[in-house]
C-alpha atoms as a printed R data frame, in Angstrom:
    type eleno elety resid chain resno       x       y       z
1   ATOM     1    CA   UNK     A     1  -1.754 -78.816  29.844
2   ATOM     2    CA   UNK     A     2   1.296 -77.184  28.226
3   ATOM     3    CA   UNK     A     3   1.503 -74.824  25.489
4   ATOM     4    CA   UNK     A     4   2.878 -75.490  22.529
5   ATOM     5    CA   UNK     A     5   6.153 -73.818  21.730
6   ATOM     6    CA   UNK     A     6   5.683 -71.247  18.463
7   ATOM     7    CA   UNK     A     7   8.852 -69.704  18.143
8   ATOM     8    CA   UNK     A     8  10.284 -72.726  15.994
9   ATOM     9    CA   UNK     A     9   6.759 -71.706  14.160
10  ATOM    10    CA   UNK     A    10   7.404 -68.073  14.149
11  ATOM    11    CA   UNK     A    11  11.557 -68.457  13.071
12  ATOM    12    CA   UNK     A    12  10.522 -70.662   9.715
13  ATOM    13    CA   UNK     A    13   7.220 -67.482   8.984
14  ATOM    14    CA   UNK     A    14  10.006 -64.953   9.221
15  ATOM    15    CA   UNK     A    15  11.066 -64.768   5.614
16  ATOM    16    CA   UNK     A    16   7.452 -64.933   4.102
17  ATOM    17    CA   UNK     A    17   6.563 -62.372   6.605
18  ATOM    18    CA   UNK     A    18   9.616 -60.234   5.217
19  ATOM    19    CA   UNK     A    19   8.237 -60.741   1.071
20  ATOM    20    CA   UNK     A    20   4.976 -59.916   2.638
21  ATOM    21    CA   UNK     A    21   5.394 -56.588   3.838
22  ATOM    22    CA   UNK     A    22   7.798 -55.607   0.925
23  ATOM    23    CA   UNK     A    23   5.162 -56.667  -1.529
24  ATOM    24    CA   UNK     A    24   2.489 -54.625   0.282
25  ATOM    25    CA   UNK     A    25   4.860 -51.678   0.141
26  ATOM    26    CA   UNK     A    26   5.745 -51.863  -3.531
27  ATOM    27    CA   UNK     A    27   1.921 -51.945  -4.195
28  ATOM    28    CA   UNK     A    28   0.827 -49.197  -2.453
29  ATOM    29    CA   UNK     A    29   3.460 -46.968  -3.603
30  ATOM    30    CA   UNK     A    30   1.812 -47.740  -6.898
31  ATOM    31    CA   UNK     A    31  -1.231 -46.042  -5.672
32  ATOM    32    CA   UNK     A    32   0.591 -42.746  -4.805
33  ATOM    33    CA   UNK     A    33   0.339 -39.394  -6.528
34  ATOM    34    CA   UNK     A    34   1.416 -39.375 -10.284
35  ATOM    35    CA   UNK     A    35   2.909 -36.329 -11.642
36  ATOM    36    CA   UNK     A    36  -0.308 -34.842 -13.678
37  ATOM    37    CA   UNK     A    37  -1.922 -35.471 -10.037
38  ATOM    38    CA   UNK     A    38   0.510 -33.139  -8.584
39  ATOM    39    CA   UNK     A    39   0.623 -30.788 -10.602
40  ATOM    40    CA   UNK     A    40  -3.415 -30.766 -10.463
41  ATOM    41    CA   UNK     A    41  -2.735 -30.577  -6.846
42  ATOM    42    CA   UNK     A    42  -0.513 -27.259  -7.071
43  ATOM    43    CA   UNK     A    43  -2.554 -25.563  -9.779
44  ATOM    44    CA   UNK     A    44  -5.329 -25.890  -7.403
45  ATOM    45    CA   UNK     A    45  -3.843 -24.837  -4.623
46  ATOM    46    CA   UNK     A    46  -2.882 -21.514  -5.987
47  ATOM    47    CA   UNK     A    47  -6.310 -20.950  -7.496
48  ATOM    48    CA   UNK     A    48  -7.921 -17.840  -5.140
49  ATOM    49    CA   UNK     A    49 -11.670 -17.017  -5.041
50  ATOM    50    CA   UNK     A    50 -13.169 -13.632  -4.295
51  ATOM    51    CA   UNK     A    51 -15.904 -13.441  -1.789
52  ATOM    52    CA   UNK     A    52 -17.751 -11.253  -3.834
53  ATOM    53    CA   UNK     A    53 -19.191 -10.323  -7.277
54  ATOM    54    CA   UNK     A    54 -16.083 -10.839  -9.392
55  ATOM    55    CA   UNK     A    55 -17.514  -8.415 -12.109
56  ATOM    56    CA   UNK     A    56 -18.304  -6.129  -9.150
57  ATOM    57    CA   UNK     A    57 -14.753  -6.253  -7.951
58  ATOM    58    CA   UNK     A    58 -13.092  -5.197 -11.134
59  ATOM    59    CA   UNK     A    59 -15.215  -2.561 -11.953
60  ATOM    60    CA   UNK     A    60 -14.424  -1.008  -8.560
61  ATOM    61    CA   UNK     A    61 -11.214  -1.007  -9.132
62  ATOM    62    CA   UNK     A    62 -10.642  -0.221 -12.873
63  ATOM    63    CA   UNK     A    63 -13.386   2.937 -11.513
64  ATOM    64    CA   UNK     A    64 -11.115   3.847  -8.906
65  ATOM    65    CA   UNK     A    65  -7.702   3.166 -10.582
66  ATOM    66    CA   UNK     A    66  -6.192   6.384 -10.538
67  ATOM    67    CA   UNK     A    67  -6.553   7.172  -6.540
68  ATOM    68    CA   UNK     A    68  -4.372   5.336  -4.565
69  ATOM    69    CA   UNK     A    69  -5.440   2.525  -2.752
70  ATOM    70    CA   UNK     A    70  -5.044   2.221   1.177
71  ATOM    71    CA   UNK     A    71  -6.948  -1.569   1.049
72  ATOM    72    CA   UNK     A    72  -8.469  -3.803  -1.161
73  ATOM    73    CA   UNK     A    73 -10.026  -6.812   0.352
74  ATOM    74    CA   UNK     A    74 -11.396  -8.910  -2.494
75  ATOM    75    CA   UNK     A    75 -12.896 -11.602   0.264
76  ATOM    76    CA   UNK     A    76 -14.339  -9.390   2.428
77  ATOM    77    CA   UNK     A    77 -15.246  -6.904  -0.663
78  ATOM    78    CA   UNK     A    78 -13.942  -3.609   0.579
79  ATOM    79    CA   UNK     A    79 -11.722  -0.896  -1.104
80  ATOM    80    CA   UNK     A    80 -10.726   1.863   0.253
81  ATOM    81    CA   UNK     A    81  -8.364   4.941  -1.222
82  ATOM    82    CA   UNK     A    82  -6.091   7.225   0.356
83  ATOM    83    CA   UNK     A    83  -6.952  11.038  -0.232
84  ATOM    84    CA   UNK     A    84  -6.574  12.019  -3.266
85  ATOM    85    CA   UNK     A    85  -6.134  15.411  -5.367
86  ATOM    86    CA   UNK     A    86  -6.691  16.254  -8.694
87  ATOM    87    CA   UNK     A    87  -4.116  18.082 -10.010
88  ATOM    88    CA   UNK     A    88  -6.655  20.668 -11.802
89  ATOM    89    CA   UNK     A    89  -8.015  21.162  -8.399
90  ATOM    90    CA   UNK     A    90  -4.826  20.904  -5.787
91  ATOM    91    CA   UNK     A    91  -6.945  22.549  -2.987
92  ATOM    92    CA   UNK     A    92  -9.791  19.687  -2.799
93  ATOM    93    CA   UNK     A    93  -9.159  16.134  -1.833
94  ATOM    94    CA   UNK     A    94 -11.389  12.855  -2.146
95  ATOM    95    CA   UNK     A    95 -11.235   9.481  -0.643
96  ATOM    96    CA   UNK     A    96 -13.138   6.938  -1.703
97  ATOM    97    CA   UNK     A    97 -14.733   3.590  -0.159
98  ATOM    98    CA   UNK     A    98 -16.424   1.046  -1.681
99  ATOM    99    CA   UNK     A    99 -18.484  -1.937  -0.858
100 ATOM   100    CA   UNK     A   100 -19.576  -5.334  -2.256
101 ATOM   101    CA   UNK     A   101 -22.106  -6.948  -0.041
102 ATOM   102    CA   UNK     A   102 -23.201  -9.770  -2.317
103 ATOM   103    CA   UNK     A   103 -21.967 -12.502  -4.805
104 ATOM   104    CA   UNK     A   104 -24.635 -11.349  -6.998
105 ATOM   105    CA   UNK     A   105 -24.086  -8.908 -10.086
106 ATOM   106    CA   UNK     A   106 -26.801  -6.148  -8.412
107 ATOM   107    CA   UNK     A   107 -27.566  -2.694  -7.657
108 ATOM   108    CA   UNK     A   108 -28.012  -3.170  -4.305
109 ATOM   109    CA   UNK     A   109 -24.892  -5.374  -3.872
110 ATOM   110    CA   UNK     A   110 -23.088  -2.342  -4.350
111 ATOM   111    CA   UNK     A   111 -22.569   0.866  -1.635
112 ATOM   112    CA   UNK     A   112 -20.318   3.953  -1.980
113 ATOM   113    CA   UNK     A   113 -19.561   6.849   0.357
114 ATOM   114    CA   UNK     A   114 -17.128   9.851  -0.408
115 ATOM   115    CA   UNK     A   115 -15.240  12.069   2.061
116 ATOM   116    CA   UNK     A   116 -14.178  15.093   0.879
117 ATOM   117    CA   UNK     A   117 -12.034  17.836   2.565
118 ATOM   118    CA   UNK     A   118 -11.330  21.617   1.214
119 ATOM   119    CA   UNK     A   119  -8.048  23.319   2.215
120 ATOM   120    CA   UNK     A   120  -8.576  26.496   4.315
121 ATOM   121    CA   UNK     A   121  -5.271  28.303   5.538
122 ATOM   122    CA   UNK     A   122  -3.283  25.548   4.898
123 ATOM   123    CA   UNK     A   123  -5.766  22.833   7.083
124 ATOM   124    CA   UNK     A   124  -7.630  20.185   5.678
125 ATOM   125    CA   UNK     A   125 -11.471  21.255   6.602
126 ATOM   126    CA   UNK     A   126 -14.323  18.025   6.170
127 ATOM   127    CA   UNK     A   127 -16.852  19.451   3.427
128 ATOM   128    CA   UNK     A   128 -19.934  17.763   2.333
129 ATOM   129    CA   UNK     A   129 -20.302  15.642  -0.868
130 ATOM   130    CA   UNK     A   130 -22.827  15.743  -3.252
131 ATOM   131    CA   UNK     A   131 -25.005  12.819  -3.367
132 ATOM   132    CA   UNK     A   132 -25.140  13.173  -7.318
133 ATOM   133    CA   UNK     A   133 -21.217  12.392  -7.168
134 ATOM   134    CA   UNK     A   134 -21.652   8.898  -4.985
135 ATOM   135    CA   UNK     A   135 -24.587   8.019  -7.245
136 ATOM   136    CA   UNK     A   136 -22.676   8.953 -10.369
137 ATOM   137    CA   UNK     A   137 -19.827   6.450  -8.901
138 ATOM   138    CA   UNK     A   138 -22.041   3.493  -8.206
139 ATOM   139    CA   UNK     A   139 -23.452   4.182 -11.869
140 ATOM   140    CA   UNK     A   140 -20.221   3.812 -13.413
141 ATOM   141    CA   UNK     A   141 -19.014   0.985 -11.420
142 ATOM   142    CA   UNK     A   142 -22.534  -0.874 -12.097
143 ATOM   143    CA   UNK     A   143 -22.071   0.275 -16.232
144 ATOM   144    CA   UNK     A   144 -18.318  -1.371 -16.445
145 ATOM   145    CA   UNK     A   145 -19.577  -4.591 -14.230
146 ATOM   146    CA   UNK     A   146 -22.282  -5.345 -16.833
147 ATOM   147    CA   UNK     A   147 -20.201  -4.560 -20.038
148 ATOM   148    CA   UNK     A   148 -17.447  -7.158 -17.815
149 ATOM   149    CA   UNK     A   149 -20.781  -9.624 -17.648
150 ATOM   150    CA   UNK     A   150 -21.695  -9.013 -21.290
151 ATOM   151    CA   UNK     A   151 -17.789  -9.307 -22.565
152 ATOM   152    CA   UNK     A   152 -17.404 -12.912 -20.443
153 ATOM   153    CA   UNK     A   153 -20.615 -14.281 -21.541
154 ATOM   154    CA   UNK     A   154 -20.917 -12.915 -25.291
């Protein structure tokens, strides 16, 4: 039994084949991207998020503004400051880092420590810090996160 020859078949389907495709094409470059969508797109894209408490995060570093900052990792939540000397006191020097262990706005969401080093003889000697100074830190950072809260909600 023979086959039947298509390509006679096939030569006169060419051209509706041709409007076929082209009409497909011109539809679904009607479903593309208007230009609200894209500029949804890129106003999304540049939208960052913190990993942390973003009241938290400002707080810490409105607190800690004046010392000079060494890093501040707003998605892991860290902040740290290079040493630091207050002018009325050149022979002392601070450094300061701060933690944000939570996305909640909490006490406990909140560590800092304090390093502190006297000069003696022109060296830089580790001294201790008073605990009342890291707890009077946290306080303040806590105090400005909840008048943040208070200003964004009220």
């Amino acid at each position: 039994m023979a086959l039947p020859n298509i390509r006679p078949v096939a030569r006169r389907l060419q051209p509706a084949r041709l409007v076929l495709v082209a009409g497909l094409g011109l539809a679904l470059a009607a479903c593309g991207h208007r230009q609200d969508d894209v500029a949804t797109d890129v106003a999304s894209a540049s939208i960052t998020s913190i990993g942390v408490n973003s009241y938290l995060w400002r707080a810490s570093l409105e607190t800690l503004s004046f010392m000079p900052l060494t890093q501040a990792d707003s998605a892991g939540g860290v902040i740290v400051t290079d040493w630091y000397s207050n002018p009325q006191n050149p022979g002392e020097r601070v450094k300061v880092s701060v933690s944000i262990l939570d996305q909640d706005l909490r006490a406990d969401a909140l560590r800092v420590a304090a390093s502190r080093e006297v000069n003696r003889g022109g060296q830089w000697v580790a001294a201790p810090v008073q605990a009342a100074t890291v707890q009077k830190l946290e306080d303040i950072i806590l105090t400005k996160a909840r008048d943040l809260r208070r200003s964004d909600v009220g």
